[in-house]
Amino acid sequence: CQVVKETYLEQSTEPWPENATLYQQLKGEQILLSDNAASLAVQAFLQMCNLPVKVVCRANAEYMSPSGKVPFIHVGNQVVSELGPIVQFVKAKGHSLSDGLDEVQKAEMKAYMELVNNMLLTAELYLQWCDEATVGEITHARYGSPYPWPLNHILAYQKQWEVKRKMKAIGWGNKTLDQVLEDVDQCCQALSQRLGTQPYFFNKQPTELDALVFGHLYTILTTQLTNDELSEKVKNYSNLLAFCRRIEQHYFEDGGKGRLS
Amino acid sequence: MAAPLELSCWGGGWGLPSVHSESLVVMAYAKFSGAPLKVNVIDNTWRGSRGDVPILTTEDNIVSHPAKILNFLRKQKYNADYELSAKQGADTLAYIALLEEKLLPAVLHTFWVESDNYFTVTKPWFASRIPFPLSLILPGKMSRGALNRILLTRGEPPLYRVQEVEAQIYRDAKECLNLLSNRLGTSQFFFGDTPSTLDAYVFGFLAPLYKVHFPKVQLQEHLKQLSNLCRFCDDILSSYFRLSLEGTSPAGQETVDANLQKLTQLVNKESNLIEKMDDNLRQSPQLPPRKLPTLKLTPAEEESNSIQRLSP
């Protein structure tokens, strides 16, 4: 028992290894809007912490993940999925972006991260699984693409049923697409007002909130959907566009630290 | 002119105007913004609808869901956020999202899923306000809806189990309460001296948790340790819901009076008994004072002895 305790402590204070990997679905053919946004947020966060990570694409990434959600990172012999737990894991290793914030600012940061999850992520899920046009043209085809018939249809329908159940439970089941887009607009307006003219949400230094917002907004702006209404909503706010461009330039193009496609 | 606005919602108890979070949010917002609302409490007659409560009815509109009702009230010029800056408006949205994601699952669990609480408090309360035989069905449906919501938003597919998420949701809720307490600090409301939408939402979520008496109370205990949040709820109750408080405090005073009455009655009975005994003793045939065997007493004890013989 003593030995097990020691090794656990050792693992959490081990330095970040060189071969850390991040797993997500296949970029070109399979990955969907919401998963891409989540993966990009984690990549941005790790870049901001200056921790190297290699992105590996696997068709069954969703099933490999301990919580069923992508992305997940494999560091040493630990596997951690989703941005929240990854931030805590990285903090246990001694790297944190939000240490300089006081209690009120930390509360604000957590509140805004929940706002993004509550509105933007849910809107993305709604659009890709509950809007018939998008489902038919894009989602079904992409989600099941690595698998042979009939598995591709079965998995896609199963996932759609799951997402629709969730939407109904939180009260989004009866929303129309216009109402969802209005919610997205409200969320972007709130983010834009909070950002103001600052370079990052908490002035000079980026935090996990910046990573999360970047992940979602960049994905919305650069993903081709059946119509452009979603990205148009984001484009209305020029400071958000400038924010995305700034992070892209600083963390993804600068010296080839990472690659965005 | 403003059409008469009627709100139908669940009633109150334990000092609250309503026990249902969403109804309480709407009521609080109406008080803050000065909207004249006629509140129809759902009772166990068949009048009024029961689904999707709270529901606001005007002459030509029926609006449900707190967010939509608040929007509607704002459009009718009842705006509690008039003095907020743009950033504060953005903060409001963010904190409401925080409440819904982190606090609501645990509140739902405490009210509807935790079996001790549900069977001893929640179910009887709601069942008494729903007409039979709907009272056998509706509380169960609400409980299953709450469990569903918790599992689908926090559980892990494909096997959703509530035990896995219980610890996590209570941890998240306690963290959320701490964050709210930090944000509120020592000020009276979240944005200065006048209450706004965020205050309505926080009050709506916290007040039932604070006031309702549950057998299993871990979240309530945690909330009671955060004194500024408790003070926040009490302040709003006493300043904006004074009428309802007065409605319940005469009842409270009545119980106090009743207790006092009972006590005085008891004391009166006792003293009556004592008087009767006294009378009996006086009227009973006087026996000649018995000669007690004289004892060798000191003068002080003799005094006390004579005093003893004088009293009845």
Coordinates of C-alpha atoms in Angstrom, one line a residue:
Chain A
C1 CA 0.0 0.0 0.0
Q2 CA 2.9 2.3 0.9
V3 CA 4.5 1.6 -2.5
V4 CA 1.4 2.4 -4.4
K5 CA 1.0 5.7 -2.6
E6 CA 4.6 6.7 -3.4
T7 CA 4.3 5.9 -7.1
Y8 CA 1.0 7.9 -7.3
L9 CA 2.7 11.0 -5.8
E10 CA 5.7 10.5 -8.1
Q11 CA 3.4 10.5 -11.1
S12 CA 1.7 13.7 -10.2
T13 CA 5.0 15.6 -9.7
E14 CA 6.8 14.1 -12.7
P15 CA 7.7 16.7 -15.3
W16 CA 5.8 16.9 -18.5
P17 CA 7.2 14.2 -20.8
E18 CA 8.2 14.8 -24.4
N19 CA 5.9 12.2 -25.8
A20 CA 2.6 13.5 -24.5
T21 CA -0.2 12.8 -27.1
L22 CA -3.6 14.3 -27.7
Y23 CA -6.2 12.0 -29.3
Q24 CA -9.0 13.2 -31.4
Q25 CA -11.1 11.8 -34.3
L26 CA -9.9 11.9 -37.9
K27 CA -9.5 15.5 -38.9
G28 CA -10.4 15.4 -42.6
E29 CA -13.4 13.0 -42.8
Q30 CA -14.8 12.3 -39.3
I31 CA -14.5 15.0 -36.7
L32 CA -17.5 17.2 -36.1
L33 CA -17.8 20.9 -35.2
S34 CA -18.2 20.5 -31.4
D35 CA -15.5 17.9 -31.0
N36 CA -13.1 20.0 -33.2
A37 CA -13.8 23.0 -31.0
A38 CA -13.1 21.1 -27.8
S39 CA -9.9 19.6 -29.2
L40 CA -8.7 23.0 -30.4
A41 CA -9.4 24.5 -27.0
V42 CA -7.2 21.9 -25.3
Q43 CA -4.4 22.4 -27.9
A44 CA -4.5 26.1 -27.4
F45 CA -4.4 25.7 -23.7
L46 CA -1.3 23.4 -23.8
Q47 CA 0.4 25.8 -26.2
M48 CA -0.2 28.7 -23.9
C49 CA 1.3 26.7 -21.1
N50 CA 4.3 25.9 -23.3
L51 CA 3.7 22.2 -23.0
P52 CA 4.5 20.2 -26.1
V53 CA 1.9 17.7 -27.3
K54 CA 1.5 15.6 -30.4
V55 CA -1.9 15.4 -32.0
V56 CA -2.9 11.9 -33.1
C57 CA -6.0 11.1 -35.0
R58 CA -7.9 7.9 -34.4
A59 CA -11.3 6.8 -35.7
N60 CA -12.2 5.3 -32.3
A61 CA -11.0 8.2 -30.2
E62 CA -14.4 8.7 -28.6
Y63 CA -14.4 5.1 -27.3
M64 CA -10.9 5.2 -26.1
S65 CA -11.6 8.2 -23.9
P66 CA -12.3 7.4 -20.2
S67 CA -15.3 9.7 -20.1
G68 CA -16.5 9.1 -23.7
K69 CA -15.7 12.7 -24.7
V70 CA -12.8 13.9 -26.9
P71 CA -10.2 15.1 -26.8
F72 CA -8.1 13.2 -24.3
I73 CA -4.4 13.4 -23.5
H74 CA -2.1 10.5 -22.8
V75 CA 0.7 11.7 -20.5
G76 CA 3.1 9.2 -18.9
N77 CA 0.7 6.5 -17.9
Q78 CA -2.3 8.7 -17.2
V79 CA -5.2 9.5 -19.5
V80 CA -7.2 12.6 -18.9
S81 CA -10.1 13.8 -21.0
E82 CA -12.0 17.1 -21.4
L83 CA -10.7 20.6 -20.8
G84 CA -11.7 21.0 -17.1
P85 CA -9.9 17.9 -15.8
I86 CA -6.9 18.6 -18.1
V87 CA -6.5 22.0 -16.6
Q88 CA -6.5 20.5 -13.1
F89 CA -4.1 17.8 -14.2
V90 CA -1.7 20.4 -15.6
K91 CA -2.1 22.5 -12.5
A92 CA -1.0 19.5 -10.4
K93 CA 2.1 19.3 -12.5
G94 CA 2.9 22.9 -11.6
H95 CA 1.7 24.8 -14.7
S96 CA -1.2 27.2 -14.4
L97 CA -2.4 30.1 -16.4
S98 CA -4.8 31.5 -13.8
D99 CA -2.6 31.7 -10.7
G100 CA -2.3 35.5 -11.0
L101 CA -6.1 36.0 -10.7
D102 CA -7.7 37.0 -7.5
E103 CA -10.8 35.2 -6.1
V104 CA -13.4 37.4 -7.8
Q105 CA -11.6 37.1 -11.2
K106 CA -11.4 33.3 -10.8
A107 CA -15.1 33.2 -10.1
E108 CA -15.7 35.3 -13.3
M109 CA -13.5 33.1 -15.3
K110 CA -15.3 30.0 -14.3
A111 CA -18.7 31.7 -14.9
Y112 CA -17.7 32.6 -18.4
M113 CA -16.4 29.2 -19.2
E114 CA -19.7 27.8 -18.1
L115 CA -21.4 30.3 -20.3
V116 CA -19.5 29.0 -23.3
N117 CA -20.3 25.4 -22.4
N118 CA -23.9 26.2 -21.7
M119 CA -24.6 28.2 -24.8
L120 CA -22.0 27.8 -27.5
L121 CA -21.4 24.1 -27.1
T122 CA -25.0 23.3 -26.8
A123 CA -25.8 25.4 -29.9
E124 CA -23.1 23.5 -31.8
L125 CA -24.6 20.2 -30.7
Y126 CA -28.1 21.3 -31.6
L127 CA -27.0 22.5 -35.0
Q128 CA -25.1 19.3 -35.9
W129 CA -27.6 16.8 -34.5
C130 CA -31.0 18.4 -34.4
D131 CA -31.1 20.5 -37.5
E132 CA -32.3 18.1 -40.2
A133 CA -30.5 19.8 -43.1
T134 CA -27.1 19.7 -41.4
V135 CA -27.7 16.2 -40.1
G136 CA -28.6 14.8 -43.5
E137 CA -25.9 16.5 -45.5
I138 CA -22.9 16.6 -43.1
T139 CA -23.2 14.9 -39.7
H140 CA -24.4 11.5 -40.6
A141 CA -22.0 11.1 -43.4
R142 CA -19.0 12.3 -41.4
Y143 CA -19.8 10.5 -38.1
G144 CA -20.0 7.1 -39.5
S145 CA -17.4 7.5 -42.3
P146 CA -14.6 5.1 -40.9
Y147 CA -17.0 2.3 -40.4
P148 CA -18.6 -0.2 -43.0
W149 CA -22.3 -0.3 -43.7
P150 CA -24.5 -0.8 -41.7
L151 CA -22.4 0.2 -38.7
N152 CA -22.0 3.7 -39.9
H153 CA -25.8 4.3 -40.0
I154 CA -26.4 2.6 -36.6
L155 CA -23.7 4.6 -34.8
A156 CA -24.9 7.8 -36.3
Y157 CA -28.5 7.2 -35.3
Q158 CA -27.6 6.1 -31.8
K159 CA -25.5 9.3 -31.3
Q160 CA -28.3 11.4 -32.6
W161 CA -30.8 9.8 -30.3
E162 CA -28.5 10.4 -27.3
V163 CA -28.0 14.1 -28.2
K164 CA -31.7 14.6 -28.8
R165 CA -32.5 13.2 -25.3
K166 CA -30.0 15.5 -23.7
M167 CA -31.5 18.5 -25.6
K168 CA -35.0 17.6 -24.4
A169 CA -33.8 17.2 -20.8
I170 CA -32.3 20.7 -20.6
G171 CA -35.2 22.3 -22.3
W172 CA -33.7 22.9 -25.8
G173 CA -35.9 20.2 -27.4
N174 CA -38.5 22.7 -28.5
K175 CA -36.2 25.5 -29.7
T176 CA -36.2 26.5 -33.3
L177 CA -33.0 27.1 -35.2
D178 CA -33.7 30.9 -35.1
Q179 CA -33.9 30.8 -31.3
V180 CA -30.7 28.9 -31.1
L181 CA -28.9 31.4 -33.3
E182 CA -30.3 34.2 -31.2
D183 CA -28.8 32.5 -28.1
V184 CA -25.5 32.2 -29.9
D185 CA -25.7 36.0 -30.7
Q186 CA -26.4 36.8 -27.0
C187 CA -23.5 34.7 -25.9
C188 CA -21.1 36.3 -28.4
Q189 CA -22.3 39.7 -27.4
A190 CA -21.6 38.9 -23.8
L191 CA -18.1 37.6 -24.7
S192 CA -17.5 40.7 -26.8
Q193 CA -18.5 43.1 -24.1
R194 CA -16.4 41.3 -21.5
L195 CA -13.4 41.3 -23.8
G196 CA -13.7 44.9 -24.7
T197 CA -10.5 46.3 -26.1
Q198 CA -8.2 44.1 -24.1
P199 CA -5.9 41.6 -25.8
Y200 CA -7.1 38.7 -23.6
F201 CA -10.0 38.3 -21.3
F202 CA -7.9 39.0 -18.2
N203 CA -5.8 41.7 -19.8
K204 CA -2.2 40.8 -20.6
Q205 CA -2.1 37.1 -20.0
P206 CA -4.2 34.4 -21.6
T207 CA -6.0 32.0 -19.4
E208 CA -8.0 28.8 -20.0
L209 CA -11.0 30.9 -20.8
D210 CA -9.1 32.4 -23.7
A211 CA -8.2 28.9 -24.9
L212 CA -11.8 27.7 -24.7
V213 CA -13.3 30.8 -26.4
F214 CA -10.7 30.6 -29.2
G215 CA -11.4 26.9 -29.7
H216 CA -15.1 27.4 -30.2
L217 CA -15.0 30.7 -32.2
Y218 CA -12.2 29.6 -34.5
T219 CA -13.9 26.4 -35.3
I220 CA -17.2 28.1 -36.0
L221 CA -15.5 30.6 -38.3
T222 CA -13.6 28.1 -40.3
T223 CA -16.0 25.2 -40.6
Q224 CA -18.1 24.8 -43.7
L225 CA -21.7 24.1 -42.9
T226 CA -24.9 24.0 -44.9
N227 CA -25.4 27.7 -44.3
D228 CA -23.2 30.5 -42.9
E229 CA -25.6 31.8 -40.3
L230 CA -23.6 30.6 -37.4
S231 CA -20.3 32.1 -38.5
E232 CA -22.1 35.3 -39.5
K233 CA -23.3 35.7 -35.9
V234 CA -19.7 35.6 -34.7
K235 CA -18.4 37.8 -37.5
N236 CA -20.6 40.6 -36.2
Y237 CA -18.2 41.2 -33.4
S238 CA -14.9 42.6 -34.7
N239 CA -13.0 42.3 -31.4
L240 CA -13.8 38.6 -31.3
L241 CA -12.4 38.2 -34.8
A242 CA -9.3 40.1 -33.8
F243 CA -8.9 38.0 -30.7
C244 CA -9.0 34.7 -32.7
R245 CA -6.5 36.1 -35.2
R246 CA -4.2 37.2 -32.4
I247 CA -4.1 33.8 -30.7
E248 CA -3.8 32.0 -34.0
Q249 CA -0.8 34.1 -34.9
H250 CA 0.8 34.0 -31.5
Y251 CA 0.5 30.4 -30.6
F252 CA 0.0 28.5 -33.8
E253 CA 1.9 30.2 -36.6
D254 CA 4.7 31.7 -34.6
G255 CA 7.9 29.7 -35.1
G256 CA 5.9 26.6 -36.2
K257 CA 5.0 25.8 -32.6
G258 CA 1.9 24.1 -33.7
R259 CA -0.1 23.6 -36.8
L260 CA -3.7 24.6 -37.5
S261 CA -5.3 23.3 -40.6
Chain B
M1 CA -51.5 50.3 -20.5
A2 CA -50.2 47.2 -18.9
A3 CA -52.5 44.3 -19.2
P4 CA -53.2 42.5 -16.0
L5 CA -50.3 40.0 -15.6
E6 CA -51.1 36.8 -13.9
L7 CA -48.6 34.3 -12.8
S8 CA -49.5 30.8 -11.9
C9 CA -46.8 29.0 -9.8
W10 CA -46.2 26.7 -6.9
G11 CA -47.0 28.1 -3.4
G12 CA -44.8 28.8 -0.5
G13 CA -43.8 27.3 2.8
W14 CA -41.1 27.6 5.4
G15 CA -41.2 31.4 5.2
L16 CA -40.8 31.5 1.4
P17 CA -43.3 32.9 -1.1
S18 CA -42.7 29.8 -3.3
V19 CA -40.8 26.6 -2.8
H20 CA -40.1 26.1 -6.5
S21 CA -36.9 27.7 -7.8
E22 CA -38.1 28.9 -11.1
S23 CA -41.3 30.4 -9.7
L24 CA -39.3 32.2 -7.1
V25 CA -37.0 33.7 -9.7
V26 CA -39.9 35.2 -11.6
M27 CA -41.6 36.5 -8.4
A28 CA -38.3 38.1 -7.2
Y29 CA -37.7 39.7 -10.6
A30 CA -41.2 41.1 -10.6
K31 CA -40.7 42.6 -7.2
F32 CA -37.4 44.1 -8.2
S33 CA -38.7 45.6 -11.4
G34 CA -42.0 46.8 -10.0
A35 CA -44.1 44.7 -12.3
P36 CA -47.7 44.3 -10.9
L37 CA -48.2 40.5 -10.8
K38 CA -51.2 38.7 -9.7
V39 CA -50.0 35.5 -8.2
N40 CA -52.2 32.4 -8.6
V41 CA -50.9 29.7 -6.4
I42 CA -51.5 26.2 -7.6
D43 CA -53.8 24.3 -5.2
N44 CA -55.5 21.0 -5.3
T45 CA -58.5 22.0 -7.2
W46 CA -58.6 21.3 -10.9
R47 CA -58.4 25.0 -11.8
G48 CA -55.4 26.2 -13.7
S49 CA -52.7 24.3 -15.5
R50 CA -49.9 22.5 -13.9
G51 CA -47.4 21.8 -16.6
D52 CA -44.4 23.8 -17.2
V53 CA -44.9 26.1 -14.3
P54 CA -44.3 29.1 -13.9
I55 CA -46.6 30.5 -16.5
L56 CA -47.4 34.1 -17.1
T57 CA -50.7 34.9 -18.7
T58 CA -51.7 38.2 -20.1
E59 CA -54.7 39.1 -22.3
D60 CA -53.2 37.6 -25.4
N61 CA -50.0 35.8 -24.4
I62 CA -49.0 32.8 -22.5
V63 CA -45.4 32.7 -21.7
S64 CA -43.6 29.9 -19.9
H65 CA -40.0 29.3 -18.7
P66 CA -38.3 31.9 -16.5
A67 CA -35.9 33.2 -19.2
K68 CA -38.8 33.9 -21.6
I69 CA -41.0 35.4 -18.9
L70 CA -38.2 37.8 -17.9
N71 CA -37.7 38.8 -21.5
F72 CA -41.4 39.5 -21.8
L73 CA -41.4 41.6 -18.7
R74 CA -38.4 43.6 -20.0
K75 CA -40.2 44.2 -23.2
Q76 CA -43.2 45.5 -21.2
K77 CA -40.7 48.1 -19.7
Y78 CA -40.3 46.3 -16.4
N79 CA -36.6 46.3 -16.5
A80 CA -34.5 45.6 -13.4
D81 CA -31.2 45.8 -15.3
Y82 CA -31.6 49.4 -16.4
E83 CA -28.6 50.7 -14.5
L84 CA -26.2 47.9 -15.4
S85 CA -23.3 48.5 -17.7
A86 CA -22.7 46.3 -20.7
K87 CA -20.0 44.4 -18.9
Q88 CA -22.3 43.8 -15.9
G89 CA -25.0 42.5 -18.3
A90 CA -22.4 40.1 -19.8
D91 CA -21.4 39.0 -16.3
T92 CA -25.1 38.3 -15.5
L93 CA -25.4 35.9 -18.4
A94 CA -22.2 34.2 -17.3
Y95 CA -23.2 33.8 -13.7
I96 CA -26.6 32.5 -14.6
A97 CA -24.9 29.9 -16.8
L98 CA -22.7 29.0 -13.8
L99 CA -25.7 28.5 -11.6
E100 CA -27.5 26.3 -14.1
E101 CA -24.5 24.1 -14.8
K102 CA -22.9 23.7 -11.4
L103 CA -25.6 24.4 -8.8
L104 CA -28.8 23.2 -10.3
P105 CA -27.9 19.5 -10.6
A106 CA -27.2 19.4 -6.9
V107 CA -30.3 21.3 -5.9
L108 CA -32.4 19.0 -8.1
H109 CA -30.7 16.1 -6.4
T110 CA -31.4 17.4 -2.9
F111 CA -35.1 18.0 -3.7
W112 CA -36.0 15.2 -6.0
V113 CA -33.6 12.4 -6.1
E114 CA -32.2 11.9 -2.6
S115 CA -34.7 9.4 -1.3
D116 CA -35.0 10.6 2.3
N117 CA -35.7 14.1 1.2
Y118 CA -38.0 13.2 -1.6
F119 CA -40.2 10.9 0.3
T120 CA -40.4 12.8 3.6
V121 CA -40.6 16.4 2.3
T122 CA -40.9 17.0 -1.4
K123 CA -43.4 14.4 -2.4
P124 CA -45.9 15.1 0.4
W125 CA -45.7 18.8 -0.2
F126 CA -46.3 18.7 -3.9
A127 CA -48.9 15.9 -3.6
S128 CA -50.9 17.9 -1.2
R129 CA -51.2 20.6 -3.8
I130 CA -52.2 18.5 -6.7
P131 CA -55.7 17.0 -7.0
F132 CA -56.1 13.3 -6.7
P133 CA -55.4 11.1 -8.7
L134 CA -52.9 13.3 -10.4
S135 CA -51.1 13.6 -7.1
L136 CA -50.0 10.0 -7.5
I137 CA -48.5 10.6 -10.9
L138 CA -47.1 14.1 -11.2
P139 CA -44.5 14.1 -8.3
G140 CA -43.1 10.9 -9.6
K141 CA -42.9 12.3 -13.1
M142 CA -41.1 15.4 -11.8
S143 CA -38.7 13.3 -9.9
R144 CA -37.8 11.2 -12.9
G145 CA -37.4 14.4 -15.0
A146 CA -34.9 15.7 -12.5
L147 CA -32.9 12.5 -12.4
N148 CA -32.9 12.4 -16.2
R149 CA -31.6 15.9 -16.4
I150 CA -28.8 15.2 -13.9
L151 CA -27.7 12.0 -15.6
L152 CA -27.9 13.2 -19.2
T153 CA -25.9 16.3 -18.5
R154 CA -23.4 14.8 -16.0
G155 CA -23.4 11.1 -16.5
E156 CA -21.3 9.1 -18.8
P157 CA -22.8 7.1 -21.6
P158 CA -23.8 4.3 -22.1
L159 CA -24.5 3.2 -18.5
Y160 CA -25.9 6.2 -16.7
R161 CA -25.6 5.7 -12.9
V162 CA -26.4 8.3 -10.4
Q163 CA -23.9 7.2 -7.7
E164 CA -21.0 8.0 -10.0
V165 CA -22.1 11.6 -10.4
E166 CA -23.4 12.3 -6.9
A167 CA -20.0 13.1 -5.4
Q168 CA -19.0 15.2 -8.4
I169 CA -22.2 17.3 -8.5
Y170 CA -22.1 18.1 -4.8
R171 CA -18.5 19.1 -5.1
D172 CA -19.3 21.3 -8.0
A173 CA -22.2 22.8 -6.1
K174 CA -20.1 23.6 -3.0
E175 CA -17.5 25.2 -5.3
C176 CA -20.2 27.3 -7.0
L177 CA -21.6 28.5 -3.6
N178 CA -18.0 29.5 -2.6
L179 CA -17.6 31.4 -5.9
L180 CA -20.9 33.2 -5.4
S181 CA -20.0 34.1 -1.8
N182 CA -16.6 35.5 -3.0
R183 CA -18.3 37.5 -5.7
L184 CA -20.9 38.9 -3.4
G185 CA -18.4 39.9 -0.7
T186 CA -19.9 42.4 1.6
S187 CA -22.2 44.3 -0.8
Q188 CA -25.9 44.1 -0.5
F189 CA -26.6 42.9 -4.0
F190 CA -24.4 41.6 -6.8
F191 CA -24.2 44.8 -8.7
G192 CA -24.2 47.6 -6.2
D193 CA -27.3 48.7 -4.2
T194 CA -30.1 47.8 -6.5
P195 CA -31.2 44.3 -7.2
S196 CA -31.1 43.0 -10.8
T197 CA -31.8 39.8 -12.8
L198 CA -28.8 38.0 -11.3
D199 CA -30.0 38.7 -7.8
A200 CA -33.4 37.2 -8.8
Y201 CA -31.7 34.1 -10.1
V202 CA -29.4 33.6 -7.2
F203 CA -32.2 34.2 -4.7
G204 CA -34.5 31.8 -6.6
F205 CA -31.9 29.0 -6.5
L206 CA -30.6 29.6 -3.0
A207 CA -33.7 30.5 -0.9
P208 CA -35.4 27.1 -1.1
L209 CA -32.1 25.3 -0.4
Y210 CA -31.7 27.6 2.6
K211 CA -35.1 27.5 4.1
V212 CA -36.7 24.1 3.5
H213 CA -36.1 21.6 6.3
F214 CA -34.6 18.4 4.9
P215 CA -33.4 15.2 6.6
K216 CA -30.3 15.0 4.5
V217 CA -28.8 18.4 4.5
Q218 CA -25.1 18.4 3.4
L219 CA -25.5 21.2 0.8
Q220 CA -27.7 23.2 3.2
E221 CA -25.1 23.0 5.9
H222 CA -22.5 24.2 3.5
L223 CA -24.7 27.1 2.5
K224 CA -25.4 28.1 6.1
Q225 CA -21.7 28.5 6.6
L226 CA -21.5 31.2 3.9
S227 CA -23.1 33.9 6.0
N228 CA -23.2 36.6 3.4
L229 CA -25.3 34.4 1.1
C230 CA -27.7 33.7 4.0
R231 CA -27.9 37.4 4.8
F232 CA -28.6 38.1 1.1
C233 CA -31.6 35.8 1.1
D234 CA -32.9 37.1 4.4
D235 CA -32.6 40.7 3.2
I236 CA -34.6 40.1 0.1
L237 CA -37.2 38.2 2.0
S238 CA -37.7 40.9 4.5
S239 CA -37.5 43.9 2.2
Y240 CA -39.3 42.6 -0.9
F241 CA -41.6 39.9 0.4
R242 CA -42.6 41.6 3.5
L243 CA -46.3 41.1 2.7
S244 CA -45.9 37.4 2.4
L245 CA -43.8 37.4 5.5
E246 CA -46.5 39.3 7.3
G247 CA -48.9 36.7 5.9
T248 CA -46.9 34.0 7.6
S249 CA -45.7 35.9 10.7
P250 CA -49.2 36.4 12.1
A251 CA -49.4 32.6 11.7
G252 CA -46.1 32.5 13.5
Q253 CA -47.2 34.9 16.1
E254 CA -50.4 32.9 16.5
T255 CA -48.5 29.8 17.2
V256 CA -46.4 31.7 19.8
D257 CA -49.6 33.1 21.2
A258 CA -51.2 29.7 21.3
N259 CA -48.2 28.3 23.2
L260 CA -48.3 31.2 25.6
Q261 CA -52.0 30.7 26.1
K262 CA -51.5 27.1 26.8
L263 CA -48.8 27.9 29.2
T264 CA -50.9 30.5 31.1
Q265 CA -53.8 28.0 31.1
L266 CA -51.6 25.4 32.7
V267 CA -50.3 27.9 35.3
N268 CA -53.8 29.0 36.0
K269 CA -55.0 25.4 36.5
E270 CA -52.1 24.8 38.8
S271 CA -52.8 27.8 40.9
N272 CA -56.5 26.9 40.9
L273 CA -55.6 23.4 42.2
I274 CA -53.4 24.9 44.8
E275 CA -56.1 27.2 46.0
K276 CA -58.6 24.4 46.2
M277 CA -56.1 22.3 48.2
D278 CA -55.6 25.3 50.4
D279 CA -59.4 25.7 50.9
N280 CA -59.8 22.0 51.6
L281 CA -57.1 22.1 54.2
R282 CA -58.6 25.2 55.9
Q283 CA -62.1 23.7 55.9
S284 CA -61.1 20.3 57.1
P285 CA -61.7 19.8 60.8
Q286 CA -58.9 21.3 62.8
L287 CA -57.1 18.8 64.8
P288 CA -55.7 20.1 68.0
P289 CA -52.1 20.8 67.5
R290 CA -50.2 17.8 68.5
K291 CA -47.7 18.1 71.2
L292 CA -44.5 17.4 69.6
P293 CA -41.9 15.9 71.8
T294 CA -39.9 18.8 72.9
L295 CA -36.3 18.7 71.7
K296 CA -33.4 20.5 73.0
L297 CA -33.2 23.2 70.4
T298 CA -30.9 26.2 70.0
P299 CA -32.7 29.6 69.9
A300 CA -32.3 30.0 66.0
E301 CA -33.8 26.6 65.3
E302 CA -36.7 27.4 67.7
E303 CA -37.4 30.5 65.6
S304 CA -37.5 28.5 62.4
N305 CA -39.6 25.8 64.0
S306 CA -42.2 28.4 65.0
I307 CA -42.2 29.8 61.4
Q308 CA -42.8 26.3 60.1
R309 CA -45.9 25.9 62.2
L310 CA -47.3 29.2 61.0
S311 CA -47.3 28.4 57.3
P312 CA -50.1 26.1 56.1

